[in-house]
PDB file of C-alpha atoms in Angstrom:
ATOM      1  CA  UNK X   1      22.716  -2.470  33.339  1.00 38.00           C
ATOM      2  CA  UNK X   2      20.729  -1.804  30.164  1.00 38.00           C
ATOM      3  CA  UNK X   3      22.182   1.512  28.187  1.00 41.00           C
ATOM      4  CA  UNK X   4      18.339   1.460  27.061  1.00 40.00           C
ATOM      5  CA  UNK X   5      16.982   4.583  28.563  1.00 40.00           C
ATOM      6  CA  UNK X   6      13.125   2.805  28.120  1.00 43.00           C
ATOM      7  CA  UNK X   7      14.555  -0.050  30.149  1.00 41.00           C
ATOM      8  CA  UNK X   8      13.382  -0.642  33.898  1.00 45.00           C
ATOM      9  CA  UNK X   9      15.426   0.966  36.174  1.00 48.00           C
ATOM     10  CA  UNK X  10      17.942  -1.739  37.930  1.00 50.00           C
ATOM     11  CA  UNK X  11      15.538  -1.440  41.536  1.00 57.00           C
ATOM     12  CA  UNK X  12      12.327  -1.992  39.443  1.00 61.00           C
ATOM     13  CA  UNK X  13      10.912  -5.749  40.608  1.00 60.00           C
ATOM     14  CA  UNK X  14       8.217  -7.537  38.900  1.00 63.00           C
ATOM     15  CA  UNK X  15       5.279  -7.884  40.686  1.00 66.00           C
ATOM     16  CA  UNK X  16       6.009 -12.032  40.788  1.00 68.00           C
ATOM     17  CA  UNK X  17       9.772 -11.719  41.356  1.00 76.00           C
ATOM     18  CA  UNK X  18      10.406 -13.066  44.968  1.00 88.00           C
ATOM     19  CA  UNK X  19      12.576 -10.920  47.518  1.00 94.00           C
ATOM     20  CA  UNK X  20      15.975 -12.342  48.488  1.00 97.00           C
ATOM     21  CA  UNK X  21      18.062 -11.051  51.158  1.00 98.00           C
ATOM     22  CA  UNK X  22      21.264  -9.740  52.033  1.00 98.00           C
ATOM     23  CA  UNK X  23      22.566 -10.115  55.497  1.00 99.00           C
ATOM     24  CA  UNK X  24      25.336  -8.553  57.309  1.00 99.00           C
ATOM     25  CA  UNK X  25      25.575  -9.313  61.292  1.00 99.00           C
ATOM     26  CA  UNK X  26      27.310  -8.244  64.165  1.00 99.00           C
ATOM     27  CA  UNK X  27      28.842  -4.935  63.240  1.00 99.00           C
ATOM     28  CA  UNK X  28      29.978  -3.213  65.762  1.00 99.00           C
ATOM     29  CA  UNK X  29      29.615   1.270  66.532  1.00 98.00           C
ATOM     30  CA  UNK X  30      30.846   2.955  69.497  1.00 98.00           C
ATOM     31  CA  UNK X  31      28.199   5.609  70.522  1.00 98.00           C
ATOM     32  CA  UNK X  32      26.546   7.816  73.078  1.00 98.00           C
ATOM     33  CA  UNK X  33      23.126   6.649  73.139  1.00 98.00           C
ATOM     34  CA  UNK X  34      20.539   6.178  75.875  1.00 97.00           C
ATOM     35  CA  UNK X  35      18.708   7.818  78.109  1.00 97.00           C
ATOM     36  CA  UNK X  36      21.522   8.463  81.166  1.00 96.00           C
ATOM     37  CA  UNK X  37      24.029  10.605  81.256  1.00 97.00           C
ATOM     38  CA  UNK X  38      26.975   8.646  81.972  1.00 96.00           C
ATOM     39  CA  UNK X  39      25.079   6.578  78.971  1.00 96.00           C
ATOM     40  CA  UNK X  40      25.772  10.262  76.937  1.00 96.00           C
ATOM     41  CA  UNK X  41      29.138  10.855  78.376  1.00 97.00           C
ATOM     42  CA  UNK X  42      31.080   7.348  78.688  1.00 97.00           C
ATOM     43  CA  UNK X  43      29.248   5.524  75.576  1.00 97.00           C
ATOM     44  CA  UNK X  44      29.281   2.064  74.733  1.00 97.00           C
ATOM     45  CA  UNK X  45      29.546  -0.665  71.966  1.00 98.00           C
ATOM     46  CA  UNK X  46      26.179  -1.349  70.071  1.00 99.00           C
ATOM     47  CA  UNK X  47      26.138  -4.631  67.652  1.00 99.00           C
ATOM     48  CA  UNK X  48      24.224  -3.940  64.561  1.00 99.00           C
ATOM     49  CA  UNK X  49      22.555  -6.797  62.381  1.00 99.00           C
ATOM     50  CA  UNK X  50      20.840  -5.727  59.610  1.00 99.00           C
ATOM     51  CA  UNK X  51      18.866  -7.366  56.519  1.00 99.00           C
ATOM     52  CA  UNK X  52      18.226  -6.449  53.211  1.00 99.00           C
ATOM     53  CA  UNK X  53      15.456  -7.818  51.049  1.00 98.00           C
ATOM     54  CA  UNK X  54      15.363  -7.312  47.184  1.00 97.00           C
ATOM     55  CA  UNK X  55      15.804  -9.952  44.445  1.00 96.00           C
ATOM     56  CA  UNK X  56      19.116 -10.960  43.735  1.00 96.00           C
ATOM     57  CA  UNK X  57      18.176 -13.614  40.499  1.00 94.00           C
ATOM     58  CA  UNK X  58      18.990 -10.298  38.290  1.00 93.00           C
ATOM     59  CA  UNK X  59      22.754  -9.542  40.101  1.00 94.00           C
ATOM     60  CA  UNK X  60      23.457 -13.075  40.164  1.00 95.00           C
ATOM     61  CA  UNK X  61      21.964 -13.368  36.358  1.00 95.00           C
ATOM     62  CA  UNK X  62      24.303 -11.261  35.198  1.00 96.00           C
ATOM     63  CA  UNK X  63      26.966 -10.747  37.832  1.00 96.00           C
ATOM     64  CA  UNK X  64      26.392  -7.652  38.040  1.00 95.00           C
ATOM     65  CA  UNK X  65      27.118  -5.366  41.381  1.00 94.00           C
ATOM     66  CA  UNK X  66      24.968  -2.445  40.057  1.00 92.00           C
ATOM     67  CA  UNK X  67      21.669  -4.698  40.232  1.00 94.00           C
ATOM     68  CA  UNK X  68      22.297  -5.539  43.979  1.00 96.00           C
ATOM     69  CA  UNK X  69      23.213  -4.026  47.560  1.00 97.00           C
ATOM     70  CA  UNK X  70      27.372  -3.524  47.932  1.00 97.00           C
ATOM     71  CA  UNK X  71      27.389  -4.772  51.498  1.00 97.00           C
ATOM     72  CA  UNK X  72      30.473  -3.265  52.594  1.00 98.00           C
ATOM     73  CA  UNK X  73      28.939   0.211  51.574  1.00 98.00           C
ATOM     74  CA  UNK X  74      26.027  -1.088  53.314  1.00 99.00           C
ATOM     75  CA  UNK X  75      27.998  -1.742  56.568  1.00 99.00           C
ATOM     76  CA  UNK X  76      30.119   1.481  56.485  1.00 99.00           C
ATOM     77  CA  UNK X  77      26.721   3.547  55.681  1.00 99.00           C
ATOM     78  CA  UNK X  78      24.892   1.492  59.050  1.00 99.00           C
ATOM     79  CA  UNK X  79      28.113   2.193  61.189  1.00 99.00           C
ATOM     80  CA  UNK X  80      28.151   5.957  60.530  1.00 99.00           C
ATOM     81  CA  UNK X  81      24.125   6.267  60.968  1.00 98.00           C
ATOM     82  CA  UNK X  82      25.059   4.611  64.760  1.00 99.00           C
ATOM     83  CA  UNK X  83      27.839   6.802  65.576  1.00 98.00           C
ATOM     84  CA  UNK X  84      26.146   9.860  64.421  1.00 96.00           C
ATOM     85  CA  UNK X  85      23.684  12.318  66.302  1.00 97.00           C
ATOM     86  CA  UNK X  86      23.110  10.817  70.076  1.00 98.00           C
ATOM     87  CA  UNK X  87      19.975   9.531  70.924  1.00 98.00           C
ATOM     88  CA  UNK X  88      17.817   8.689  73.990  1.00 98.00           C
ATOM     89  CA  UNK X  89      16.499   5.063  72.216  1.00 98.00           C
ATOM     90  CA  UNK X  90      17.384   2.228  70.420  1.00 98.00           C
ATOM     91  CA  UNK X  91      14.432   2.060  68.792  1.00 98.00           C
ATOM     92  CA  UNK X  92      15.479   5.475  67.083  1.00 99.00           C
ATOM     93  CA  UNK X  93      18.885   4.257  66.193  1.00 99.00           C
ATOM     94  CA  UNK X  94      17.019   1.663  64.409  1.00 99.00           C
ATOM     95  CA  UNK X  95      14.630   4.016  62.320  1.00 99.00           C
ATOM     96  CA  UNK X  96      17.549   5.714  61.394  1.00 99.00           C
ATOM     97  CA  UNK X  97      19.035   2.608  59.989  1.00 99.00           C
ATOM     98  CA  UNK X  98      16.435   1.402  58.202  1.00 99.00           C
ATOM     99  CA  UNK X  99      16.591   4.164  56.930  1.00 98.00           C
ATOM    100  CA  UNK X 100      20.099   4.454  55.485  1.00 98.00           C
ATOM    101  CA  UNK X 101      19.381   0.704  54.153  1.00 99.00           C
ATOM    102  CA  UNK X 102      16.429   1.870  52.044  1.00 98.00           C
ATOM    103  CA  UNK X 103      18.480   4.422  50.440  1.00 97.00           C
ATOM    104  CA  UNK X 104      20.198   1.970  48.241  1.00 97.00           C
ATOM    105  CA  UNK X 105      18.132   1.906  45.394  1.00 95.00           C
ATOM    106  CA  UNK X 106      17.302  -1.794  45.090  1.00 95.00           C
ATOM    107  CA  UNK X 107      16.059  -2.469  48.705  1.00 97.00           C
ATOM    108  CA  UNK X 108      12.314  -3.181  48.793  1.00 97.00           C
ATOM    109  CA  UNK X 109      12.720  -4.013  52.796  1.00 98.00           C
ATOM    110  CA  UNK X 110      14.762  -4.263  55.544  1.00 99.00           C
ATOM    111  CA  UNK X 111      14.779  -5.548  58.657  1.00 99.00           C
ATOM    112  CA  UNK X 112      17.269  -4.144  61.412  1.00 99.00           C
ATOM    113  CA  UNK X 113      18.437  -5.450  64.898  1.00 99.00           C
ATOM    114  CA  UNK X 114      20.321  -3.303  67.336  1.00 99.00           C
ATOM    115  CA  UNK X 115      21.512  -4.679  70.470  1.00 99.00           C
ATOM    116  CA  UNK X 116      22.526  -2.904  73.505  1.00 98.00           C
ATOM    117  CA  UNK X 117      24.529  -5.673  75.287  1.00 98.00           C
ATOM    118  CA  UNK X 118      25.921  -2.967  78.358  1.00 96.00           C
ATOM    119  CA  UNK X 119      22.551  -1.615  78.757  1.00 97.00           C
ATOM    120  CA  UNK X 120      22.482  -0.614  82.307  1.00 96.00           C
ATOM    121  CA  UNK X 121      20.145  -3.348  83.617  1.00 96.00           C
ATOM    122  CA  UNK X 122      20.760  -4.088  87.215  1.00 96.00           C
ATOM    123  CA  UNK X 123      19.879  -7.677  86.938  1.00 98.00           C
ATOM    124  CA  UNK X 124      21.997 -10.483  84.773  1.00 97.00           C
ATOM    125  CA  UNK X 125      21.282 -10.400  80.828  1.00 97.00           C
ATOM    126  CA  UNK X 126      22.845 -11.689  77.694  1.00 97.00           C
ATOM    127  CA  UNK X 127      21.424  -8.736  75.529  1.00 97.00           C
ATOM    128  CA  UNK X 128      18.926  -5.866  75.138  1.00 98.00           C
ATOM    129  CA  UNK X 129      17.673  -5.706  71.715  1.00 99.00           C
ATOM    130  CA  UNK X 130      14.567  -4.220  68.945  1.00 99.00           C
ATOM    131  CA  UNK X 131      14.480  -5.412  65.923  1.00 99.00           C
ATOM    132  CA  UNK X 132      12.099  -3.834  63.309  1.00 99.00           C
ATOM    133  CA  UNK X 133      11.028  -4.282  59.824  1.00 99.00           C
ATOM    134  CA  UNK X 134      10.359  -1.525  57.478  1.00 98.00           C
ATOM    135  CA  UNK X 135       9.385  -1.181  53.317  1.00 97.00           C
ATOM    136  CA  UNK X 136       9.217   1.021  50.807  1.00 92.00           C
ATOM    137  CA  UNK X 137       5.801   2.146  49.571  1.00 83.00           C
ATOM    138  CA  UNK X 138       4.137   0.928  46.745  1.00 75.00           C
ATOM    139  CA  UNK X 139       6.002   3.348  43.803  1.00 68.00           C
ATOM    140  CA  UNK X 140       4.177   6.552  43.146  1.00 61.00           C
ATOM    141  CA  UNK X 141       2.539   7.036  40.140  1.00 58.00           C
ATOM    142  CA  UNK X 142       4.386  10.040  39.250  1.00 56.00           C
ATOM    143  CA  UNK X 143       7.417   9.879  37.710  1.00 54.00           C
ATOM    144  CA  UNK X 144      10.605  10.332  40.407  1.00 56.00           C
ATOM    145  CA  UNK X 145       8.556  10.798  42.952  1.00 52.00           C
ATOM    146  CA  UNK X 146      10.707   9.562  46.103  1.00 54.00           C
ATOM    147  CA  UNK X 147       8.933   6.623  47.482  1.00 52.00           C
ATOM    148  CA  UNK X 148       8.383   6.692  51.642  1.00 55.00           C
ATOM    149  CA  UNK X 149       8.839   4.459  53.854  1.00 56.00           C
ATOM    150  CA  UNK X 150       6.151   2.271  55.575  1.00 54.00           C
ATOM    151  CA  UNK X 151       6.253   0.873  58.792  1.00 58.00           C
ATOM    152  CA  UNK X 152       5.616  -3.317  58.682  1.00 55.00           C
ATOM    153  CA  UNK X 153       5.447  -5.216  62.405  1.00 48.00           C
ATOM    154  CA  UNK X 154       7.865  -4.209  64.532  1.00 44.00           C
ATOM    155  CA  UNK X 155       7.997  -5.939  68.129  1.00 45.00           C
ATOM    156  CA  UNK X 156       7.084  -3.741  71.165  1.00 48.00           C
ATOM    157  CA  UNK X 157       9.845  -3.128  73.436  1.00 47.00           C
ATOM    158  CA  UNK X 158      12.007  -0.308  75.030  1.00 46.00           C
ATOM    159  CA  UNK X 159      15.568   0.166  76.939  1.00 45.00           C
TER     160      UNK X 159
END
């Protein structure tokens, strides 16, 4: 990173700079999610893919970990967000990872998977899964303003 305090900050992408990604798939989080009780009280295994999307030609430039997304921190910070704080939906569980993944500074967009492969269906599946896509705003003109984020399609679906 630039020691020039006038310099772009290491997340700042020109407007032609193309988004790469990051991906990191299958991690695994015992929780106590859903919307039954033995759901609440037994738990199960949830698999976790998630996607990061920011461009990597400035990392890779320079080979330089500051100017990218550590994806082990990225995997430890997505396993805590699952274990944490039951909820009734997968499709919350996601929110909340997206929104762990746009925390690190130099994600413009992520997209997130959770599956639920012991969902209690009573007919045969593979896997229950929502998958969703979410960016940061457009930066704010004023200066440090934290920049929300913005729902982009996300598939219907529930449990």
């Amino acid at each position: 990173m630039s020691g020039d305090p006038g310099a772009a900050p290491a997340h700042a992408r020109p407007a032609d700079a193309p988004l790469d990604s990051i991906r990191v798939t299958g991690l695994r989080a015992f929780a106590h999610h859903g919307v039954f009780e033995h759901e609440r009280v037994d738990g199960q295994e949830f698999v976790i893919d998630v996607e990061v999307r920011l461009p990597l030609g400035p990392a890779a430039g320079g080979d330089d970990l500051e100017r990218t997304v550590h994806y082990g921190e990225l995997s430890e910070a997505v396993v805590e967000a699952v274990r944490r704080d039951p909820v009734d939906l997968i499709e919350t569980v996601a929110e909340r990872i997206a929104g762990v993944a746009l925390g690190f500074p130099a994600v413009h967009e992520t997209v997130v998977t959770v599956h639920k492969p012991s969902a209690p269906i009573p007919v045969p599946f593979d896997d229950v899964a929502v998958t969703i896509t979410r960016r940061r705003a457009p930066a704010a003109p004023a200066a440090g303003a934290a920049a929300p984020t913005i729902p982009a399609t996300t598939p219907g679906g529930s449990e």
